[in-house]
JSON list of C-alpha atoms in Angstrom, two decimals:
[
{"chain": "A", "resi": 1, "resn": "MET", "atom": "CA", "xyz": [18.32, -14.78, 17.10]},
{"chain": "A", "resi": 2, "resn": "THR", "atom": "CA", "xyz": [15.73, -12.23, 16.02]},
{"chain": "A", "resi": 3, "resn": "ASN", "atom": "CA", "xyz": [14.60, -12.36, 12.40]},
{"chain": "A", "resi": 4, "resn": "LYS", "atom": "CA", "xyz": [15.24, -9.54, 9.95]},
{"chain": "A", "resi": 5, "resn": "LEU", "atom": "CA", "xyz": [11.93, -8.36, 8.50]},
{"chain": "A", "resi": 6, "resn": "ALA", "atom": "CA", "xyz": [11.29, -6.10, 5.50]},
{"chain": "A", "resi": 7, "resn": "VAL", "atom": "CA", "xyz": [7.67, -4.94, 5.26]},
{"chain": "A", "resi": 8, "resn": "PHE", "atom": "CA", "xyz": [6.50, -3.33, 2.04]},
{"chain": "A", "resi": 9, "resn": "ASP", "atom": "CA", "xyz": [3.50, -1.19, 1.28]},
{"chain": "A", "resi": 10, "resn": "CYS", "atom": "CA", "xyz": [1.79, -2.43, -1.89]},
{"chain": "A", "resi": 11, "resn": "ASP", "atom": "CA", "xyz": [0.18, 0.31, -4.03]},
{"chain": "A", "resi": 12, "resn": "GLY", "atom": "CA", "xyz": [2.82, 2.81, -5.09]},
{"chain": "A", "resi": 13, "resn": "THR", "atom": "CA", "xyz": [5.65, 0.72, -3.63]},
{"chain": "A", "resi": 14, "resn": "LEU", "atom": "CA", "xyz": [5.50, -2.81, -5.05]},
{"chain": "A", "resi": 15, "resn": "VAL", "atom": "CA", "xyz": [3.02, -2.10, -7.86]},
{"chain": "A", "resi": 16, "resn": "ASP", "atom": "CA", "xyz": [1.87, 0.92, -9.85]},
{"chain": "A", "resi": 17, "resn": "SER", "atom": "CA", "xyz": [-1.89, 0.68, -9.52]},
{"chain": "A", "resi": 18, "resn": "GLN", "atom": "CA", "xyz": [-2.73, 4.36, -9.93]},
{"chain": "A", "resi": 19, "resn": "HIS", "atom": "CA", "xyz": [-4.69, 3.93, -13.17]},
{"chain": "A", "resi": 20, "resn": "SER", "atom": "CA", "xyz": [-7.00, 1.32, -11.66]},
{"chain": "A", "resi": 21, "resn": "ILE", "atom": "CA", "xyz": [-7.38, 3.18, -8.37]},
{"chain": "A", "resi": 22, "resn": "CYS", "atom": "CA", "xyz": [-8.23, 6.47, -10.06]},
{"chain": "A", "resi": 23, "resn": "THR", "atom": "CA", "xyz": [-10.65, 4.79, -12.50]},
{"chain": "A", "resi": 24, "resn": "ALA", "atom": "CA", "xyz": [-12.49, 3.00, -9.67]},
{"chain": "A", "resi": 25, "resn": "MET", "atom": "CA", "xyz": [-12.64, 6.19, -7.59]},
{"chain": "A", "resi": 26, "resn": "VAL", "atom": "CA", "xyz": [-14.08, 8.22, -10.48]},
{"chain": "A", "resi": 27, "resn": "ARG", "atom": "CA", "xyz": [-16.70, 5.51, -11.08]},
{"chain": "A", "resi": 28, "resn": "ALA", "atom": "CA", "xyz": [-17.64, 5.48, -7.40]},
{"chain": "A", "resi": 29, "resn": "PHE", "atom": "CA", "xyz": [-18.14, 9.25, -7.31]},
{"chain": "A", "resi": 30, "resn": "ASP", "atom": "CA", "xyz": [-19.97, 9.25, -10.65]},
{"chain": "A", "resi": 31, "resn": "GLU", "atom": "CA", "xyz": [-22.40, 6.60, -9.39]},
{"chain": "A", "resi": 32, "resn": "ALA", "atom": "CA", "xyz": [-23.04, 8.72, -6.31]},
{"chain": "A", "resi": 33, "resn": "LYS", "atom": "CA", "xyz": [-23.68, 11.69, -8.62]},
{"chain": "A", "resi": 34, "resn": "LEU", "atom": "CA", "xyz": [-20.72, 13.62, -7.19]},
{"chain": "A", "resi": 35, "resn": "MET", "atom": "CA", "xyz": [-17.91, 15.50, -8.91]},
{"chain": "A", "resi": 36, "resn": "PRO", "atom": "CA", "xyz": [-14.93, 13.12, -8.82]},
{"chain": "A", "resi": 37, "resn": "PRO", "atom": "CA", "xyz": [-11.74, 14.34, -7.17]},
{"chain": "A", "resi": 38, "resn": "GLU", "atom": "CA", "xyz": [-8.76, 15.26, -9.31]},
{"chain": "A", "resi": 39, "resn": "ARG", "atom": "CA", "xyz": [-6.08, 12.58, -9.79]},
{"chain": "A", "resi": 40, "resn": "PRO", "atom": "CA", "xyz": [-3.55, 14.22, -7.40]},
{"chain": "A", "resi": 41, "resn": "ALA", "atom": "CA", "xyz": [-6.18, 14.28, -4.64]},
{"chain": "A", "resi": 42, "resn": "ILE", "atom": "CA", "xyz": [-6.99, 10.59, -5.20]},
{"chain": "A", "resi": 43, "resn": "LEU", "atom": "CA", "xyz": [-3.33, 9.59, -5.16]},
{"chain": "A", "resi": 44, "resn": "SER", "atom": "CA", "xyz": [-2.74, 11.60, -1.99]},
{"chain": "A", "resi": 45, "resn": "VAL", "atom": "CA", "xyz": [-4.99, 9.24, 0.00]},
{"chain": "A", "resi": 46, "resn": "VAL", "atom": "CA", "xyz": [-3.78, 5.92, -1.43]},
{"chain": "A", "resi": 47, "resn": "GLY", "atom": "CA", "xyz": [-2.72, 3.69, 1.44]},
{"chain": "A", "resi": 48, "resn": "LEU", "atom": "CA", "xyz": [-5.40, 4.82, 3.85]},
{"chain": "A", "resi": 49, "resn": "SER", "atom": "CA", "xyz": [-8.31, 2.53, 4.64]},
{"chain": "A", "resi": 50, "resn": "LEU", "atom": "CA", "xyz": [-11.17, 3.33, 2.27]},
{"chain": "A", "resi": 51, "resn": "PRO", "atom": "CA", "xyz": [-13.56, 5.08, 4.72]},
{"chain": "A", "resi": 52, "resn": "VAL", "atom": "CA", "xyz": [-10.69, 7.23, 6.00]},
{"chain": "A", "resi": 53, "resn": "ALA", "atom": "CA", "xyz": [-9.66, 8.04, 2.42]},
{"chain": "A", "resi": 54, "resn": "MET", "atom": "CA", "xyz": [-13.23, 9.02, 1.56]},
{"chain": "A", "resi": 55, "resn": "ALA", "atom": "CA", "xyz": [-13.37, 11.26, 4.62]},
{"chain": "A", "resi": 56, "resn": "ARG", "atom": "CA", "xyz": [-10.31, 13.13, 3.38]},
{"chain": "A", "resi": 57, "resn": "LEU", "atom": "CA", "xyz": [-11.73, 13.46, -0.13]},
{"chain": "A", "resi": 58, "resn": "LEU", "atom": "CA", "xyz": [-15.20, 14.49, 1.07]},
{"chain": "A", "resi": 59, "resn": "PRO", "atom": "CA", "xyz": [-14.75, 15.97, 4.57]},
{"chain": "A", "resi": 60, "resn": "GLU", "atom": "CA", "xyz": [-18.15, 17.65, 4.61]},
{"chain": "A", "resi": 61, "resn": "ALA", "atom": "CA", "xyz": [-20.03, 14.33, 4.37]},
{"chain": "A", "resi": 62, "resn": "GLU", "atom": "CA", "xyz": [-21.17, 12.13, 7.26]},
{"chain": "A", "resi": 63, "resn": "SER", "atom": "CA", "xyz": [-19.25, 8.99, 8.22]},
{"chain": "A", "resi": 64, "resn": "ASP", "atom": "CA", "xyz": [-22.10, 6.78, 6.99]},
{"chain": "A", "resi": 65, "resn": "PHE", "atom": "CA", "xyz": [-21.73, 8.29, 3.54]},
{"chain": "A", "resi": 66, "resn": "HIS", "atom": "CA", "xyz": [-17.96, 7.70, 3.63]},
{"chain": "A", "resi": 67, "resn": "ASP", "atom": "CA", "xyz": [-18.73, 4.03, 4.27]},
{"chain": "A", "resi": 68, "resn": "HIS", "atom": "CA", "xyz": [-21.25, 4.10, 1.41]},
{"chain": "A", "resi": 69, "resn": "LEU", "atom": "CA", "xyz": [-18.68, 5.57, -0.99]},
{"chain": "A", "resi": 70, "resn": "ALA", "atom": "CA", "xyz": [-16.11, 3.02, 0.15]},
{"chain": "A", "resi": 71, "resn": "GLU", "atom": "CA", "xyz": [-18.51, 0.21, -0.80]},
{"chain": "A", "resi": 72, "resn": "ARG", "atom": "CA", "xyz": [-19.11, 1.84, -4.20]},
{"chain": "A", "resi": 73, "resn": "TYR", "atom": "CA", "xyz": [-15.36, 1.96, -4.74]},
{"chain": "A", "resi": 74, "resn": "LYS", "atom": "CA", "xyz": [-14.99, -1.74, -3.89]},
{"chain": "A", "resi": 75, "resn": "ARG", "atom": "CA", "xyz": [-17.74, -2.62, -6.36]},
{"chain": "A", "resi": 76, "resn": "ALA", "atom": "CA", "xyz": [-16.15, -0.43, -9.04]},
{"chain": "A", "resi": 77, "resn": "PHE", "atom": "CA", "xyz": [-12.75, -2.08, -8.55]},
{"chain": "A", "resi": 78, "resn": "HIS", "atom": "CA", "xyz": [-14.33, -5.54, -8.65]},
{"chain": "A", "resi": 79, "resn": "ALA", "atom": "CA", "xyz": [-16.05, -4.57, -11.90]},
{"chain": "A", "resi": 80, "resn": "LEU", "atom": "CA", "xyz": [-12.69, -3.58, -13.35]},
{"chain": "A", "resi": 81, "resn": "ARG", "atom": "CA", "xyz": [-11.37, -7.04, -12.48]},
{"chain": "A", "resi": 82, "resn": "GLN", "atom": "CA", "xyz": [-14.36, -8.62, -14.19]},
{"chain": "A", "resi": 83, "resn": "GLU", "atom": "CA", "xyz": [-13.56, -6.53, -17.26]},
{"chain": "A", "resi": 84, "resn": "ASN", "atom": "CA", "xyz": [-9.87, -7.60, -17.12]},
{"chain": "A", "resi": 85, "resn": "ALA", "atom": "CA", "xyz": [-9.10, -3.90, -16.86]},
{"chain": "A", "resi": 86, "resn": "VAL", "atom": "CA", "xyz": [-7.07, -3.85, -13.63]},
{"chain": "A", "resi": 87, "resn": "SER", "atom": "CA", "xyz": [-3.48, -2.72, -14.19]},
{"chain": "A", "resi": 88, "resn": "GLU", "atom": "CA", "xyz": [-1.04, -3.33, -11.32]},
{"chain": "A", "resi": 89, "resn": "PRO", "atom": "CA", "xyz": [2.44, -3.82, -12.82]},
{"chain": "A", "resi": 90, "resn": "LEU", "atom": "CA", "xyz": [5.43, -4.36, -10.54]},
{"chain": "A", "resi": 91, "resn": "TYR", "atom": "CA", "xyz": [7.84, -1.45, -10.49]},
{"chain": "A", "resi": 92, "resn": "PRO", "atom": "CA", "xyz": [11.19, -2.11, -12.20]},
{"chain": "A", "resi": 93, "resn": "GLY", "atom": "CA", "xyz": [13.55, -4.25, -10.16]},
{"chain": "A", "resi": 94, "resn": "ILE", "atom": "CA", "xyz": [11.02, -5.18, -7.48]},
{"chain": "A", "resi": 95, "resn": "ALA", "atom": "CA", "xyz": [10.68, -8.86, -8.45]},
{"chain": "A", "resi": 96, "resn": "ASP", "atom": "CA", "xyz": [14.46, -9.33, -8.30]},
{"chain": "A", "resi": 97, "resn": "LEU", "atom": "CA", "xyz": [14.72, -7.44, -5.02]},
{"chain": "A", "resi": 98, "resn": "VAL", "atom": "CA", "xyz": [12.01, -9.59, -3.40]},
{"chain": "A", "resi": 99, "resn": "HIS", "atom": "CA", "xyz": [13.72, -12.76, -4.65]},
{"chain": "A", "resi": 100, "resn": "ASP", "atom": "CA", "xyz": [17.16, -11.67, -3.43]},
{"chain": "A", "resi": 101, "resn": "LEU", "atom": "CA", "xyz": [15.97, -10.57, 0.00]},
{"chain": "A", "resi": 102, "resn": "ASP", "atom": "CA", "xyz": [14.20, -13.89, 0.46]},
{"chain": "A", "resi": 103, "resn": "ALA", "atom": "CA", "xyz": [17.28, -15.81, -0.66]},
{"chain": "A", "resi": 104, "resn": "ALA", "atom": "CA", "xyz": [19.46, -13.82, 1.75]},
{"chain": "A", "resi": 105, "resn": "GLY", "atom": "CA", "xyz": [17.35, -14.86, 4.73]},
{"chain": "A", "resi": 106, "resn": "TRP", "atom": "CA", "xyz": [15.19, -11.78, 5.16]},
{"chain": "A", "resi": 107, "resn": "LEU", "atom": "CA", "xyz": [11.56, -12.41, 6.08]},
{"chain": "A", "resi": 108, "resn": "LEU", "atom": "CA", "xyz": [9.15, -10.37, 3.98]},
{"chain": "A", "resi": 109, "resn": "GLY", "atom": "CA", "xyz": [5.77, -8.85, 4.70]},
{"chain": "A", "resi": 110, "resn": "VAL", "atom": "CA", "xyz": [3.18, -6.46, 3.30]},
{"chain": "A", "resi": 111, "resn": "ALA", "atom": "CA", "xyz": [1.18, -3.81, 5.14]},
{"chain": "A", "resi": 112, "resn": "THR", "atom": "CA", "xyz": [-1.42, -2.24, 2.87]},
{"chain": "A", "resi": 113, "resn": "GLY", "atom": "CA", "xyz": [-4.71, -0.44, 2.63]},
{"chain": "A", "resi": 114, "resn": "LYS", "atom": "CA", "xyz": [-5.83, -3.11, 0.15]},
{"chain": "A", "resi": 115, "resn": "SER", "atom": "CA", "xyz": [-8.27, -5.84, 1.11]},
{"chain": "A", "resi": 116, "resn": "ASP", "atom": "CA", "xyz": [-7.11, -9.40, 1.79]},
{"chain": "A", "resi": 117, "resn": "ARG", "atom": "CA", "xyz": [-8.62, -10.50, -1.51]},
{"chain": "A", "resi": 118, "resn": "GLY", "atom": "CA", "xyz": [-7.12, -7.66, -3.53]},
{"chain": "A", "resi": 119, "resn": "LEU", "atom": "CA", "xyz": [-3.65, -8.15, -2.09]},
{"chain": "A", "resi": 120, "resn": "ASN", "atom": "CA", "xyz": [-3.70, -11.91, -2.64]},
{"chain": "A", "resi": 121, "resn": "LEU", "atom": "CA", "xyz": [-4.84, -11.50, -6.25]},
{"chain": "A", "resi": 122, "resn": "CYS", "atom": "CA", "xyz": [-2.14, -8.92, -6.92]},
{"chain": "A", "resi": 123, "resn": "LEU", "atom": "CA", "xyz": [0.76, -10.89, -5.43]},
{"chain": "A", "resi": 124, "resn": "THR", "atom": "CA", "xyz": [-0.45, -14.17, -6.92]},
{"chain": "A", "resi": 125, "resn": "HIS", "atom": "CA", "xyz": [-0.68, -12.59, -10.37]},
{"chain": "A", "resi": 126, "resn": "HIS", "atom": "CA", "xyz": [2.99, -11.64, -10.14]},
{"chain": "A", "resi": 127, "resn": "GLY", "atom": "CA", "xyz": [4.03, -15.02, -8.74]},
{"chain": "A", "resi": 128, "resn": "ILE", "atom": "CA", "xyz": [5.51, -13.61, -5.54]},
{"chain": "A", "resi": 129, "resn": "VAL", "atom": "CA", "xyz": [2.82, -14.31, -2.94]},
{"chain": "A", "resi": 130, "resn": "ASP", "atom": "CA", "xyz": [4.82, -17.23, -1.47]},
{"chain": "A", "resi": 131, "resn": "ARG", "atom": "CA", "xyz": [7.77, -14.95, -0.75]},
{"chain": "A", "resi": 132, "resn": "PHE", "atom": "CA", "xyz": [5.83, -13.16, 2.00]},
{"chain": "A", "resi": 133, "resn": "VAL", "atom": "CA", "xyz": [5.42, -14.65, 5.47]},
{"chain": "A", "resi": 134, "resn": "THR", "atom": "CA", "xyz": [3.02, -12.02, 6.80]},
{"chain": "A", "resi": 135, "resn": "LEU", "atom": "CA", "xyz": [0.29, -10.10, 4.94]},
{"chain": "A", "resi": 136, "resn": "GLN", "atom": "CA", "xyz": [-1.53, -7.34, 6.81]},
{"chain": "A", "resi": 137, "resn": "THR", "atom": "CA", "xyz": [-4.45, -5.45, 5.26]},
{"chain": "A", "resi": 138, "resn": "ALA", "atom": "CA", "xyz": [-7.14, -2.91, 5.99]},
{"chain": "A", "resi": 139, "resn": "ASP", "atom": "CA", "xyz": [-9.62, -5.76, 6.46]},
{"chain": "A", "resi": 140, "resn": "ARG", "atom": "CA", "xyz": [-8.19, -6.57, 9.90]},
{"chain": "A", "resi": 141, "resn": "HIS", "atom": "CA", "xyz": [-6.56, -3.38, 11.16]},
{"chain": "A", "resi": 142, "resn": "PRO", "atom": "CA", "xyz": [-7.11, 0.32, 11.77]},
{"chain": "A", "resi": 143, "resn": "SER", "atom": "CA", "xyz": [-6.02, 2.59, 8.95]},
{"chain": "A", "resi": 144, "resn": "LYS", "atom": "CA", "xyz": [-2.44, 3.68, 8.59]},
{"chain": "A", "resi": 145, "resn": "PRO", "atom": "CA", "xyz": [-0.66, 5.41, 10.25]},
{"chain": "A", "resi": 146, "resn": "HIS", "atom": "CA", "xyz": [-1.84, 3.34, 13.24]},
{"chain": "A", "resi": 147, "resn": "PRO", "atom": "CA", "xyz": [1.00, 0.85, 13.91]},
{"chain": "A", "resi": 148, "resn": "SER", "atom": "CA", "xyz": [-1.28, -2.21, 14.26]},
{"chain": "A", "resi": 149, "resn": "MET", "atom": "CA", "xyz": [-0.42, -3.74, 10.87]},
{"chain": "A", "resi": 150, "resn": "LEU", "atom": "CA", "xyz": [3.30, -3.43, 11.41]},
{"chain": "A", "resi": 151, "resn": "GLN", "atom": "CA", "xyz": [3.16, -4.62, 15.01]},
{"chain": "A", "resi": 152, "resn": "THR", "atom": "CA", "xyz": [1.24, -7.73, 13.95]},
{"chain": "A", "resi": 153, "resn": "ALA", "atom": "CA", "xyz": [3.68, -8.37, 11.10]},
{"chain": "A", "resi": 154, "resn": "MET", "atom": "CA", "xyz": [6.60, -8.25, 13.52]},
{"chain": "A", "resi": 155, "resn": "ALA", "atom": "CA", "xyz": [4.85, -10.59, 15.94]},
{"chain": "A", "resi": 156, "resn": "GLU", "atom": "CA", "xyz": [4.05, -13.11, 13.20]},
{"chain": "A", "resi": 157, "resn": "ALA", "atom": "CA", "xyz": [7.60, -12.99, 11.81]},
{"chain": "A", "resi": 158, "resn": "GLY", "atom": "CA", "xyz": [9.39, -13.14, 15.15]},
{"chain": "A", "resi": 159, "resn": "ALA", "atom": "CA", "xyz": [11.03, -9.77, 14.51]},
{"chain": "A", "resi": 160, "resn": "THR", "atom": "CA", "xyz": [11.60, -6.72, 16.69]},
{"chain": "A", "resi": 161, "resn": "PRO", "atom": "CA", "xyz": [11.45, -3.02, 15.82]},
{"chain": "A", "resi": 162, "resn": "GLU", "atom": "CA", "xyz": [15.25, -2.98, 15.78]},
{"chain": "A", "resi": 163, "resn": "THR", "atom": "CA", "xyz": [15.36, -5.69, 13.08]},
{"chain": "A", "resi": 164, "resn": "THR", "atom": "CA", "xyz": [12.42, -4.41, 11.02]},
{"chain": "A", "resi": 165, "resn": "VAL", "atom": "CA", "xyz": [12.32, -1.98, 8.12]},
{"chain": "A", "resi": 166, "resn": "MET", "atom": "CA", "xyz": [9.10, -0.44, 6.78]},
{"chain": "A", "resi": 167, "resn": "ILE", "atom": "CA", "xyz": [9.24, 0.50, 3.09]},
{"chain": "A", "resi": 168, "resn": "GLY", "atom": "CA", "xyz": [6.59, 2.70, 1.51]},
{"chain": "A", "resi": 169, "resn": "ASP", "atom": "CA", "xyz": [5.76, 5.56, -0.80]},
{"chain": "A", "resi": 170, "resn": "THR", "atom": "CA", "xyz": [3.56, 7.69, 1.46]},
{"chain": "A", "resi": 171, "resn": "SER", "atom": "CA", "xyz": [3.92, 9.65, 4.66]},
{"chain": "A", "resi": 172, "resn": "PHE", "atom": "CA", "xyz": [1.32, 7.25, 6.12]},
{"chain": "A", "resi": 173, "resn": "ASP", "atom": "CA", "xyz": [3.83, 4.40, 5.74]},
{"chain": "A", "resi": 174, "resn": "ILE", "atom": "CA", "xyz": [6.61, 6.43, 7.34]},
{"chain": "A", "resi": 175, "resn": "ASP", "atom": "CA", "xyz": [4.37, 7.54, 10.21]},
{"chain": "A", "resi": 176, "resn": "MET", "atom": "CA", "xyz": [3.26, 3.93, 10.80]},
{"chain": "A", "resi": 177, "resn": "GLY", "atom": "CA", "xyz": [6.84, 2.66, 10.76]},
{"chain": "A", "resi": 178, "resn": "LEU", "atom": "CA", "xyz": [8.02, 5.30, 13.21]},
{"chain": "A", "resi": 179, "resn": "ALA", "atom": "CA", "xyz": [5.04, 4.66, 15.50]},
{"chain": "A", "resi": 180, "resn": "ALA", "atom": "CA", "xyz": [6.06, 0.98, 15.62]},
{"chain": "A", "resi": 181, "resn": "GLY", "atom": "CA", "xyz": [9.70, 1.84, 16.29]},
{"chain": "A", "resi": 182, "resn": "ALA", "atom": "CA", "xyz": [10.95, 0.41, 12.99]},
{"chain": "A", "resi": 183, "resn": "ARG", "atom": "CA", "xyz": [13.49, 1.79, 10.53]},
{"chain": "A", "resi": 184, "resn": "THR", "atom": "CA", "xyz": [11.69, 3.52, 7.65]},
{"chain": "A", "resi": 185, "resn": "ILE", "atom": "CA", "xyz": [12.63, 3.84, 3.98]},
{"chain": "A", "resi": 186, "resn": "GLY", "atom": "CA", "xyz": [10.60, 5.91, 1.55]},
{"chain": "A", "resi": 187, "resn": "VAL", "atom": "CA", "xyz": [10.45, 5.22, -2.18]},
{"chain": "A", "resi": 188, "resn": "GLY", "atom": "CA", "xyz": [10.41, 8.14, -4.57]},
{"chain": "A", "resi": 189, "resn": "TRP", "atom": "CA", "xyz": [8.49, 6.44, -7.39]},
{"chain": "A", "resi": 190, "resn": "GLY", "atom": "CA", "xyz": [5.09, 6.33, -5.67]},
{"chain": "A", "resi": 191, "resn": "TYR", "atom": "CA", "xyz": [2.28, 8.71, -4.81]},
{"chain": "A", "resi": 192, "resn": "HIS", "atom": "CA", "xyz": [3.81, 11.11, -2.26]},
{"chain": "A", "resi": 193, "resn": "ALA", "atom": "CA", "xyz": [6.73, 13.37, -3.10]},
{"chain": "A", "resi": 194, "resn": "PRO", "atom": "CA", "xyz": [10.18, 12.47, -1.74]},
{"chain": "A", "resi": 195, "resn": "ASP", "atom": "CA", "xyz": [10.26, 15.76, 0.20]},
{"chain": "A", "resi": 196, "resn": "ASP", "atom": "CA", "xyz": [7.07, 14.71, 2.00]},
{"chain": "A", "resi": 197, "resn": "LEU", "atom": "CA", "xyz": [8.66, 11.39, 2.98]},
{"chain": "A", "resi": 198, "resn": "ILE", "atom": "CA", "xyz": [11.73, 13.16, 4.33]},
{"chain": "A", "resi": 199, "resn": "ALA", "atom": "CA", "xyz": [9.54, 15.63, 6.22]},
{"chain": "A", "resi": 200, "resn": "ALA", "atom": "CA", "xyz": [7.64, 12.70, 7.75]},
{"chain": "A", "resi": 201, "resn": "GLY", "atom": "CA", "xyz": [10.90, 11.39, 9.17]},
{"chain": "A", "resi": 202, "resn": "ALA", "atom": "CA", "xyz": [11.99, 8.67, 6.74]},
{"chain": "A", "resi": 203, "resn": "HIS", "atom": "CA", "xyz": [15.46, 7.42, 7.59]},
{"chain": "A", "resi": 204, "resn": "ALA", "atom": "CA", "xyz": [16.22, 7.27, 3.85]},
{"chain": "A", "resi": 205, "resn": "VAL", "atom": "CA", "xyz": [14.46, 7.73, 0.49]},
{"chain": "A", "resi": 206, "resn": "ALA", "atom": "CA", "xyz": [15.30, 5.55, -2.54]},
{"chain": "A", "resi": 207, "resn": "MET", "atom": "CA", "xyz": [14.71, 6.77, -6.07]},
{"chain": "A", "resi": 208, "resn": "ASP", "atom": "CA", "xyz": [15.02, 3.35, -7.72]},
{"chain": "A", "resi": 209, "resn": "SER", "atom": "CA", "xyz": [15.15, -0.31, -6.73]},
{"chain": "A", "resi": 210, "resn": "ALA", "atom": "CA", "xyz": [18.96, -0.40, -6.77]},
{"chain": "A", "resi": 211, "resn": "GLU", "atom": "CA", "xyz": [19.11, 2.43, -4.26]},
{"chain": "A", "resi": 212, "resn": "LEU", "atom": "CA", "xyz": [16.42, 0.74, -2.17]},
{"chain": "A", "resi": 213, "resn": "ARG", "atom": "CA", "xyz": [18.48, -2.44, -2.15]},
{"chain": "A", "resi": 214, "resn": "GLY", "atom": "CA", "xyz": [21.40, -0.51, -0.70]},
{"chain": "A", "resi": 215, "resn": "HIS", "atom": "CA", "xyz": [19.32, 1.22, 1.98]},
{"chain": "A", "resi": 216, "resn": "ILE", "atom": "CA", "xyz": [17.83, -2.09, 3.12]},
{"chain": "A", "resi": 217, "resn": "GLY", "atom": "CA", "xyz": [21.21, -3.77, 3.16]},
{"chain": "A", "resi": 218, "resn": "ALA", "atom": "CA", "xyz": [20.26, -6.42, 0.60]},
{"chain": "A", "resi": 219, "resn": "PRO", "atom": "CA", "xyz": [22.92, -8.43, -1.27]}
]
């Protein structure tokens, strides 16, 4: 019997980290003596691997400079952690949904543009890290929407595309899920508009955790 697997994006899907992400991005650009992007532009690239995100925010720069900015961002985010200034609250209903899916026999995973360290710290802080059997990050994979993260999650969980659902708040998540052959559910509380998720091909879009529960088929 093939396992049922629900894979979640992290930022904008499980947790609302926009304040910390935007603060770290502004610091990174400030330190490079560049005009920081506006908040909507920053949120539009959340979920991409950092160098790819920087390339979208600063397309006229060379790839080496994108890598340089990505490192500045990592240092800025680490500094926020040192200052106890990182804010990554779970969205309403997510903790209960994760618990109930796990109890119902679903296997759970995460596919995120975060680093291994950042994801582990986030999930551990909320006491849910042990609920997830597969954690895939930008440290070990090409950027979304490449399907590598989701394909590896399915392999580790013993799932198939037909028994897997990818849940995320950006078109990158939907594109990745479709590229891997999985069912895709968008969430309307994150960083891309619901219309963008529908346009990307999401099989459904949930506007709150109760609606998400229904789309997944959770108890």
